[in-house]
Amino acid sequence: MTSNSDVSGKKVAAGICGILLGALGIHKFVLGYNTEGLIMLLVSLLTCGLFAPVMSIIGLIEGVIYLTKSDEEFYRTYITAKKGWF
């Protein structure tokens, strides 16, 4: 298992990126979910921003979910189980 500070740091970084930069999928890249991050980024860019608000809402929801989970639950769900969405 990675150290508690590594998990906490990743959780906070992903949560803040999800809330602030959700449409770009940066929070997915922080967690190592490159496919999911690329999907969010491309949906926002290839639709010329038409679906960017939808991606922003998804990022906002995921950011809040990340920040409200305990470090242990976050580690189990997103690091160990690799749950890519919500």
PDB file of N, CA and C in Angstrom:
ATOM      1  N   MET A   1       0.851  -1.195   0.000  1.00  0.00           N
ATOM      2  CA  MET A   1       0.000   0.000   0.000  1.00  0.00           C
ATOM      3  C   MET A   1       0.881   1.238   0.000  1.00  0.00           C
ATOM      4  N   THR A   2       0.481   2.230  -0.711  1.00  0.00           N
ATOM      5  CA  THR A   2       1.205   3.493  -0.705  1.00  0.00           C
ATOM      6  C   THR A   2       0.969   4.192   0.625  1.00  0.00           C
ATOM      7  N   SER A   3       1.819   5.136   0.925  1.00  0.00           N
ATOM      8  CA  SER A   3       1.687   5.823   2.206  1.00  0.00           C
ATOM      9  C   SER A   3       0.422   6.665   2.255  1.00  0.00           C
ATOM     10  N   ASN A   4      -0.007   6.943   3.459  1.00  0.00           N
ATOM     11  CA  ASN A   4      -1.239   7.706   3.677  1.00  0.00           C
ATOM     12  C   ASN A   4      -1.133   9.109   3.086  1.00  0.00           C
ATOM     13  N   SER A   5       0.050   9.711   3.153  1.00  0.00           N
ATOM     14  CA  SER A   5       0.199  11.064   2.603  1.00  0.00           C
ATOM     15  C   SER A   5       0.125  11.055   1.079  1.00  0.00           C
ATOM     16  N   ASP A   6       0.611   9.960   0.442  1.00  0.00           N
ATOM     17  CA  ASP A   6       0.499   9.845  -1.015  1.00  0.00           C
ATOM     18  C   ASP A   6      -0.957   9.757  -1.438  1.00  0.00           C
ATOM     19  N   VAL A   7      -1.730   8.937  -0.726  1.00  0.00           N
ATOM     20  CA  VAL A   7      -3.151   8.766  -1.034  1.00  0.00           C
ATOM     21  C   VAL A   7      -3.890  10.070  -0.794  1.00  0.00           C
ATOM     22  N   SER A   8      -3.622  10.718   0.329  1.00  0.00           N
ATOM     23  CA  SER A   8      -4.287  11.970   0.668  1.00  0.00           C
ATOM     24  C   SER A   8      -3.945  13.060  -0.352  1.00  0.00           C
ATOM     25  N   GLY A   9      -2.688  13.132  -0.750  1.00  0.00           N
ATOM     26  CA  GLY A   9      -2.267  14.130  -1.734  1.00  0.00           C
ATOM     27  C   GLY A   9      -2.919  13.914  -3.082  1.00  0.00           C
ATOM     28  N   LYS A  10      -2.992  12.647  -3.505  1.00  0.00           N
ATOM     29  CA  LYS A  10      -3.633  12.329  -4.775  1.00  0.00           C
ATOM     30  C   LYS A  10      -5.124  12.628  -4.713  1.00  0.00           C
ATOM     31  N   LYS A  11      -5.736  12.327  -3.576  1.00  0.00           N
ATOM     32  CA  LYS A  11      -7.164  12.572  -3.395  1.00  0.00           C
ATOM     33  C   LYS A  11      -7.467  14.060  -3.495  1.00  0.00           C
ATOM     34  N   VAL A  12      -6.692  14.878  -2.805  1.00  0.00           N
ATOM     35  CA  VAL A  12      -6.916  16.327  -2.812  1.00  0.00           C
ATOM     36  C   VAL A  12      -6.637  16.903  -4.200  1.00  0.00           C
ATOM     37  N   ALA A  13      -5.542  16.484  -4.823  1.00  0.00           N
ATOM     38  CA  ALA A  13      -5.210  16.988  -6.162  1.00  0.00           C
ATOM     39  C   ALA A  13      -6.293  16.629  -7.173  1.00  0.00           C
ATOM     40  N   ALA A  14      -6.750  15.379  -7.152  1.00  0.00           N
ATOM     41  CA  ALA A  14      -7.793  14.951  -8.081  1.00  0.00           C
ATOM     42  C   ALA A  14      -9.106  15.670  -7.786  1.00  0.00           C
ATOM     43  N   GLY A  15      -9.432  15.847  -6.524  1.00  0.00           N
ATOM     44  CA  GLY A  15     -10.671  16.532  -6.158  1.00  0.00           C
ATOM     45  C   GLY A  15     -10.693  17.979  -6.612  1.00  0.00           C
ATOM     46  N   ILE A  16      -9.623  18.685  -6.363  1.00  0.00           N
ATOM     47  CA  ILE A  16      -9.557  20.098  -6.755  1.00  0.00           C
ATOM     48  C   ILE A  16      -9.541  20.235  -8.281  1.00  0.00           C
ATOM     49  N   CYS A  17      -8.783  19.378  -8.954  1.00  0.00           N
ATOM     50  CA  CYS A  17      -8.761  19.422 -10.423  1.00  0.00           C
ATOM     51  C   CYS A  17     -10.134  19.082 -10.996  1.00  0.00           C
ATOM     52  N   GLY A  18     -10.830  18.137 -10.371  1.00  0.00           N
ATOM     53  CA  GLY A  18     -12.173  17.794 -10.839  1.00  0.00           C
ATOM     54  C   GLY A  18     -13.130  18.957 -10.714  1.00  0.00           C
ATOM     55  N   ILE A  19     -13.035  19.671  -9.607  1.00  0.00           N
ATOM     56  CA  ILE A  19     -13.931  20.805  -9.379  1.00  0.00           C
ATOM     57  C   ILE A  19     -13.592  21.979 -10.298  1.00  0.00           C
ATOM     58  N   LEU A  20     -12.313  22.287 -10.448  1.00  0.00           N
ATOM     59  CA  LEU A  20     -11.913  23.463 -11.214  1.00  0.00           C
ATOM     60  C   LEU A  20     -11.727  23.214 -12.712  1.00  0.00           C
ATOM     61  N   LEU A  21     -11.231  22.026 -13.076  1.00  0.00           N
ATOM     62  CA  LEU A  21     -10.892  21.739 -14.475  1.00  0.00           C
ATOM     63  C   LEU A  21     -11.603  20.492 -14.983  1.00  0.00           C
ATOM     64  N   GLY A  22     -12.799  20.244 -14.476  1.00  0.00           N
ATOM     65  CA  GLY A  22     -13.525  19.017 -14.788  1.00  0.00           C
ATOM     66  C   GLY A  22     -13.754  18.775 -16.263  1.00  0.00           C
ATOM     67  N   ALA A  23     -14.015  19.796 -17.031  1.00  0.00           N
ATOM     68  CA  ALA A  23     -14.305  19.628 -18.458  1.00  0.00           C
ATOM     69  C   ALA A  23     -13.100  19.084 -19.220  1.00  0.00           C
ATOM     70  N   LEU A  24     -11.911  19.307 -18.713  1.00  0.00           N
ATOM     71  CA  LEU A  24     -10.701  18.849 -19.390  1.00  0.00           C
ATOM     72  C   LEU A  24     -10.255  17.464 -18.944  1.00  0.00           C
ATOM     73  N   GLY A  25     -10.880  16.923 -17.908  1.00  0.00           N
ATOM     74  CA  GLY A  25     -10.559  15.587 -17.436  1.00  0.00           C
ATOM     75  C   GLY A  25      -9.226  15.472 -16.721  1.00  0.00           C
ATOM     76  N   ILE A  26      -8.688  16.586 -16.258  1.00  0.00           N
ATOM     77  CA  ILE A  26      -7.379  16.580 -15.603  1.00  0.00           C
ATOM     78  C   ILE A  26      -7.385  15.675 -14.370  1.00  0.00           C
ATOM     79  N   HIS A  27      -8.486  15.656 -13.635  1.00  0.00           N
ATOM     80  CA  HIS A  27      -8.571  14.815 -12.435  1.00  0.00           C
ATOM     81  C   HIS A  27      -8.421  13.331 -12.773  1.00  0.00           C
ATOM     82  N   LYS A  28      -8.838  12.934 -13.954  1.00  0.00           N
ATOM     83  CA  LYS A  28      -8.669  11.542 -14.390  1.00  0.00           C
ATOM     84  C   LYS A  28      -7.193  11.234 -14.638  1.00  0.00           C
ATOM     85  N   PHE A  29      -6.489  12.184 -15.271  1.00  0.00           N
ATOM     86  CA  PHE A  29      -5.064  11.987 -15.522  1.00  0.00           C
ATOM     87  C   PHE A  29      -4.278  11.922 -14.209  1.00  0.00           C
ATOM     88  N   VAL A  30      -4.678  12.708 -13.220  1.00  0.00           N
ATOM     89  CA  VAL A  30      -4.011  12.688 -11.909  1.00  0.00           C
ATOM     90  C   VAL A  30      -4.090  11.299 -11.293  1.00  0.00           C
ATOM     91  N   LEU A  31      -5.226  10.626 -11.475  1.00  0.00           N
ATOM     92  CA  LEU A  31      -5.420   9.294 -10.906  1.00  0.00           C
ATOM     93  C   LEU A  31      -4.874   8.182 -11.796  1.00  0.00           C
ATOM     94  N   GLY A  32      -4.382   8.538 -12.975  1.00  0.00           N
ATOM     95  CA  GLY A  32      -3.831   7.541 -13.880  1.00  0.00           C
ATOM     96  C   GLY A  32      -4.852   6.918 -14.808  1.00  0.00           C
ATOM     97  N   TYR A  33      -6.026   7.487 -14.881  1.00  0.00           N
ATOM     98  CA  TYR A  33      -7.070   7.000 -15.780  1.00  0.00           C
ATOM     99  C   TYR A  33      -6.974   7.748 -17.094  1.00  0.00           C
ATOM    100  N   ASN A  34      -5.990   7.387 -17.892  1.00  0.00           N
ATOM    101  CA  ASN A  34      -5.717   8.133 -19.121  1.00  0.00           C
ATOM    102  C   ASN A  34      -6.837   8.018 -20.149  1.00  0.00           C
ATOM    103  N   THR A  35      -7.439   6.840 -20.278  1.00  0.00           N
ATOM    104  CA  THR A  35      -8.522   6.671 -21.256  1.00  0.00           C
ATOM    105  C   THR A  35      -9.708   7.547 -20.902  1.00  0.00           C
ATOM    106  N   GLU A  36     -10.121   7.519 -19.630  1.00  0.00           N
ATOM    107  CA  GLU A  36     -11.257   8.326 -19.188  1.00  0.00           C
ATOM    108  C   GLU A  36     -10.966   9.814 -19.315  1.00  0.00           C
ATOM    109  N   GLY A  37      -9.734  10.211 -18.977  1.00  0.00           N
ATOM    110  CA  GLY A  37      -9.334  11.609 -19.107  1.00  0.00           C
ATOM    111  C   GLY A  37      -9.353  12.065 -20.550  1.00  0.00           C
ATOM    112  N   LEU A  38      -8.864  11.214 -21.432  1.00  0.00           N
ATOM    113  CA  LEU A  38      -8.858  11.545 -22.854  1.00  0.00           C
ATOM    114  C   LEU A  38     -10.278  11.651 -23.402  1.00  0.00           C
ATOM    115  N   ILE A  39     -11.170  10.783 -22.947  1.00  0.00           N
ATOM    116  CA  ILE A  39     -12.568  10.863 -23.375  1.00  0.00           C
ATOM    117  C   ILE A  39     -13.160  12.212 -22.986  1.00  0.00           C
ATOM    118  N   MET A  40     -12.960  12.624 -21.729  1.00  0.00           N
ATOM    119  CA  MET A  40     -13.519  13.899 -21.271  1.00  0.00           C
ATOM    120  C   MET A  40     -12.918  15.066 -22.044  1.00  0.00           C
ATOM    121  N   LEU A  41     -11.619  15.037 -22.239  1.00  0.00           N
ATOM    122  CA  LEU A  41     -10.940  16.111 -22.966  1.00  0.00           C
ATOM    123  C   LEU A  41     -11.429  16.199 -24.405  1.00  0.00           C
ATOM    124  N   LEU A  42     -11.503  15.063 -25.078  1.00  0.00           N
ATOM    125  CA  LEU A  42     -11.919  15.069 -26.480  1.00  0.00           C
ATOM    126  C   LEU A  42     -13.388  15.442 -26.648  1.00  0.00           C
ATOM    127  N   VAL A  43     -14.244  15.001 -25.733  1.00  0.00           N
ATOM    128  CA  VAL A  43     -15.660  15.397 -25.820  1.00  0.00           C
ATOM    129  C   VAL A  43     -15.774  16.913 -25.712  1.00  0.00           C
ATOM    130  N   SER A  44     -15.020  17.497 -24.792  1.00  0.00           N
ATOM    131  CA  SER A  44     -15.072  18.958 -24.624  1.00  0.00           C
ATOM    132  C   SER A  44     -14.515  19.686 -25.839  1.00  0.00           C
ATOM    133  N   LEU A  45     -13.411  19.201 -26.381  1.00  0.00           N
ATOM    134  CA  LEU A  45     -12.758  19.898 -27.492  1.00  0.00           C
ATOM    135  C   LEU A  45     -13.415  19.637 -28.841  1.00  0.00           C
ATOM    136  N   LEU A  46     -13.752  18.392 -29.117  1.00  0.00           N
ATOM    137  CA  LEU A  46     -14.274  18.048 -30.443  1.00  0.00           C
ATOM    138  C   LEU A  46     -15.700  18.521 -30.668  1.00  0.00           C
ATOM    139  N   THR A  47     -16.409  18.848 -29.597  1.00  0.00           N
ATOM    140  CA  THR A  47     -17.753  19.413 -29.757  1.00  0.00           C
ATOM    141  C   THR A  47     -17.704  20.936 -29.712  1.00  0.00           C
ATOM    142  N   CYS A  48     -16.502  21.488 -29.827  1.00  0.00           N
ATOM    143  CA  CYS A  48     -16.289  22.946 -29.784  1.00  0.00           C
ATOM    144  C   CYS A  48     -16.895  23.558 -28.527  1.00  0.00           C
ATOM    145  N   GLY A  49     -16.816  22.834 -27.441  1.00  0.00           N
ATOM    146  CA  GLY A  49     -17.303  23.337 -26.159  1.00  0.00           C
ATOM    147  C   GLY A  49     -18.780  23.111 -25.900  1.00  0.00           C
ATOM    148  N   LEU A  50     -19.490  22.520 -26.851  1.00  0.00           N
ATOM    149  CA  LEU A  50     -20.927  22.313 -26.690  1.00  0.00           C
ATOM    150  C   LEU A  50     -21.239  21.401 -25.499  1.00  0.00           C
ATOM    151  N   PHE A  51     -20.443  20.336 -25.329  1.00  0.00           N
ATOM    152  CA  PHE A  51     -20.667  19.411 -24.221  1.00  0.00           C
ATOM    153  C   PHE A  51     -19.704  19.641 -23.058  1.00  0.00           C
ATOM    154  N   ALA A  52     -18.922  20.714 -23.111  1.00  0.00           N
ATOM    155  CA  ALA A  52     -18.021  21.047 -22.009  1.00  0.00           C
ATOM    156  C   ALA A  52     -18.771  21.278 -20.697  1.00  0.00           C
ATOM    157  N   PRO A  53     -19.941  21.930 -20.706  1.00  0.00           N
ATOM    158  CA  PRO A  53     -20.673  22.075 -19.435  1.00  0.00           C
ATOM    159  C   PRO A  53     -21.077  20.729 -18.823  1.00  0.00           C
ATOM    160  N   VAL A  54     -21.401  19.767 -19.666  1.00  0.00           N
ATOM    161  CA  VAL A  54     -21.740  18.428 -19.164  1.00  0.00           C
ATOM    162  C   VAL A  54     -20.513  17.798 -18.516  1.00  0.00           C
ATOM    163  N   MET A  55     -19.370  17.904 -19.179  1.00  0.00           N
ATOM    164  CA  MET A  55     -18.126  17.357 -18.630  1.00  0.00           C
ATOM    165  C   MET A  55     -17.728  18.090 -17.347  1.00  0.00           C
ATOM    166  N   SER A  56     -18.015  19.386 -17.288  1.00  0.00           N
ATOM    167  CA  SER A  56     -17.732  20.157 -16.071  1.00  0.00           C
ATOM    168  C   SER A  56     -18.569  19.675 -14.895  1.00  0.00           C
ATOM    169  N   ILE A  57     -19.830  19.382 -15.158  1.00  0.00           N
ATOM    170  CA  ILE A  57     -20.706  18.887 -14.091  1.00  0.00           C
ATOM    171  C   ILE A  57     -20.228  17.523 -13.613  1.00  0.00           C
ATOM    172  N   ILE A  58     -19.841  16.660 -14.550  1.00  0.00           N
ATOM    173  CA  ILE A  58     -19.296  15.348 -14.166  1.00  0.00           C
ATOM    174  C   ILE A  58     -18.040  15.535 -13.315  1.00  0.00           C
ATOM    175  N   GLY A  59     -17.148  16.421 -13.747  1.00  0.00           N
ATOM    176  CA  GLY A  59     -15.930  16.696 -12.983  1.00  0.00           C
ATOM    177  C   GLY A  59     -16.224  17.255 -11.605  1.00  0.00           C
ATOM    178  N   LEU A  60     -17.188  18.141 -11.518  1.00  0.00           N
ATOM    179  CA  LEU A  60     -17.573  18.716 -10.237  1.00  0.00           C
ATOM    180  C   LEU A  60     -18.086  17.634  -9.290  1.00  0.00           C
ATOM    181  N   ILE A  61     -18.973  16.792  -9.793  1.00  0.00           N
ATOM    182  CA  ILE A  61     -19.521  15.714  -8.963  1.00  0.00           C
ATOM    183  C   ILE A  61     -18.414  14.772  -8.512  1.00  0.00           C
ATOM    184  N   GLU A  62     -17.551  14.373  -9.440  1.00  0.00           N
ATOM    185  CA  GLU A  62     -16.469  13.458  -9.085  1.00  0.00           C
ATOM    186  C   GLU A  62     -15.494  14.108  -8.102  1.00  0.00           C
ATOM    187  N   GLY A  63     -15.191  15.381  -8.290  1.00  0.00           N
ATOM    188  CA  GLY A  63     -14.306  16.085  -7.361  1.00  0.00           C
ATOM    189  C   GLY A  63     -14.860  16.104  -5.957  1.00  0.00           C
ATOM    190  N   VAL A  64     -16.140  16.373  -5.823  1.00  0.00           N
ATOM    191  CA  VAL A  64     -16.772  16.384  -4.502  1.00  0.00           C
ATOM    192  C   VAL A  64     -16.762  14.980  -3.901  1.00  0.00           C
ATOM    193  N   ILE A  65     -17.046  13.972  -4.728  1.00  0.00           N
ATOM    194  CA  ILE A  65     -17.021  12.585  -4.239  1.00  0.00           C
ATOM    195  C   ILE A  65     -15.622  12.227  -3.744  1.00  0.00           C
ATOM    196  N   TYR A  66     -14.591  12.584  -4.502  1.00  0.00           N
ATOM    197  CA  TYR A  66     -13.215  12.289  -4.090  1.00  0.00           C
ATOM    198  C   TYR A  66     -12.901  12.914  -2.737  1.00  0.00           C
ATOM    199  N   LEU A  67     -13.268  14.181  -2.582  1.00  0.00           N
ATOM    200  CA  LEU A  67     -12.903  14.909  -1.367  1.00  0.00           C
ATOM    201  C   LEU A  67     -13.711  14.476  -0.141  1.00  0.00           C
ATOM    202  N   THR A  68     -14.890  13.899  -0.339  1.00  0.00           N
ATOM    203  CA  THR A  68     -15.702  13.498   0.807  1.00  0.00           C
ATOM    204  C   THR A  68     -15.423  12.070   1.268  1.00  0.00           C
ATOM    205  N   LYS A  69     -14.699  11.289   0.492  1.00  0.00           N
ATOM    206  CA  LYS A  69     -14.354   9.925   0.906  1.00  0.00           C
ATOM    207  C   LYS A  69     -13.182   9.958   1.886  1.00  0.00           C
ATOM    208  N   SER A  70     -13.150   8.984   2.771  1.00  0.00           N
ATOM    209  CA  SER A  70     -11.987   8.847   3.653  1.00  0.00           C
ATOM    210  C   SER A  70     -10.809   8.377   2.806  1.00  0.00           C
ATOM    211  N   ASP A  71      -9.600   8.556   3.324  1.00  0.00           N
ATOM    212  CA  ASP A  71      -8.412   8.142   2.579  1.00  0.00           C
ATOM    213  C   ASP A  71      -8.444   6.644   2.278  1.00  0.00           C
ATOM    214  N   GLU A  72      -8.886   5.841   3.247  1.00  0.00           N
ATOM    215  CA  GLU A  72      -8.941   4.392   3.059  1.00  0.00           C
ATOM    216  C   GLU A  72      -9.959   4.009   1.982  1.00  0.00           C
ATOM    217  N   GLU A  73     -11.134   4.637   2.030  1.00  0.00           N
ATOM    218  CA  GLU A  73     -12.169   4.350   1.044  1.00  0.00           C
ATOM    219  C   GLU A  73     -11.736   4.814  -0.347  1.00  0.00           C
ATOM    220  N   PHE A  74     -11.098   5.982  -0.414  1.00  0.00           N
ATOM    221  CA  PHE A  74     -10.587   6.495  -1.687  1.00  0.00           C
ATOM    222  C   PHE A  74      -9.557   5.527  -2.265  1.00  0.00           C
ATOM    223  N   TYR A  75      -8.645   5.049  -1.416  1.00  0.00           N
ATOM    224  CA  TYR A  75      -7.613   4.117  -1.858  1.00  0.00           C
ATOM    225  C   TYR A  75      -8.244   2.835  -2.395  1.00  0.00           C
ATOM    226  N   ARG A  76      -9.189   2.260  -1.659  1.00  0.00           N
ATOM    227  CA  ARG A  76      -9.850   1.022  -2.089  1.00  0.00           C
ATOM    228  C   ARG A  76     -10.602   1.205  -3.408  1.00  0.00           C
ATOM    229  N   THR A  77     -11.315   2.317  -3.524  1.00  0.00           N
ATOM    230  CA  THR A  77     -12.181   2.531  -4.684  1.00  0.00           C
ATOM    231  C   THR A  77     -11.416   2.942  -5.934  1.00  0.00           C
ATOM    232  N   TYR A  78     -10.519   3.891  -5.816  1.00  0.00           N
ATOM    233  CA  TYR A  78      -9.913   4.493  -7.008  1.00  0.00           C
ATOM    234  C   TYR A  78      -8.480   4.051  -7.291  1.00  0.00           C
ATOM    235  N   ILE A  79      -7.767   3.573  -6.293  1.00  0.00           N
ATOM    236  CA  ILE A  79      -6.390   3.120  -6.523  1.00  0.00           C
ATOM    237  C   ILE A  79      -6.360   1.594  -6.707  1.00  0.00           C
ATOM    238  N   THR A  80      -7.004   0.885  -5.795  1.00  0.00           N
ATOM    239  CA  THR A  80      -6.990  -0.581  -5.861  1.00  0.00           C
ATOM    240  C   THR A  80      -7.983  -1.108  -6.889  1.00  0.00           C
ATOM    241  N   ALA A  81      -9.249  -0.708  -6.784  1.00  0.00           N
ATOM    242  CA  ALA A  81     -10.297  -1.245  -7.660  1.00  0.00           C
ATOM    243  C   ALA A  81     -10.338  -0.567  -9.030  1.00  0.00           C
ATOM    244  N   LYS A  82      -9.656   0.561  -9.185  1.00  0.00           N
ATOM    245  CA  LYS A  82      -9.590   1.302 -10.452  1.00  0.00           C
ATOM    246  C   LYS A  82     -10.971   1.650 -11.008  1.00  0.00           C
ATOM    247  N   LYS A  83     -11.847   2.173 -10.158  1.00  0.00           N
ATOM    248  CA  LYS A  83     -13.184   2.593 -10.594  1.00  0.00           C
ATOM    249  C   LYS A  83     -13.031   3.901 -11.376  1.00  0.00           C
ATOM    250  N   GLY A  84     -13.312   3.863 -12.668  1.00  0.00           N
ATOM    251  CA  GLY A  84     -13.038   4.993 -13.542  1.00  0.00           C
ATOM    252  C   GLY A  84     -14.063   6.112 -13.528  1.00  0.00           C
ATOM    253  N   TRP A  85     -15.306   5.803 -13.269  1.00  0.00           N
ATOM    254  CA  TRP A  85     -16.355   6.816 -13.339  1.00  0.00           C
ATOM    255  C   TRP A  85     -17.159   6.814 -12.047  1.00  0.00           C
ATOM    256  N   PHE A  86     -17.424   7.998 -11.527  1.00  0.00           N
ATOM    257  CA  PHE A  86     -18.195   8.224 -10.304  1.00  0.00           C
ATOM    258  C   PHE A  86     -17.781   7.234  -9.257  1.00  0.00           C
TER     259      PHE A  86
END
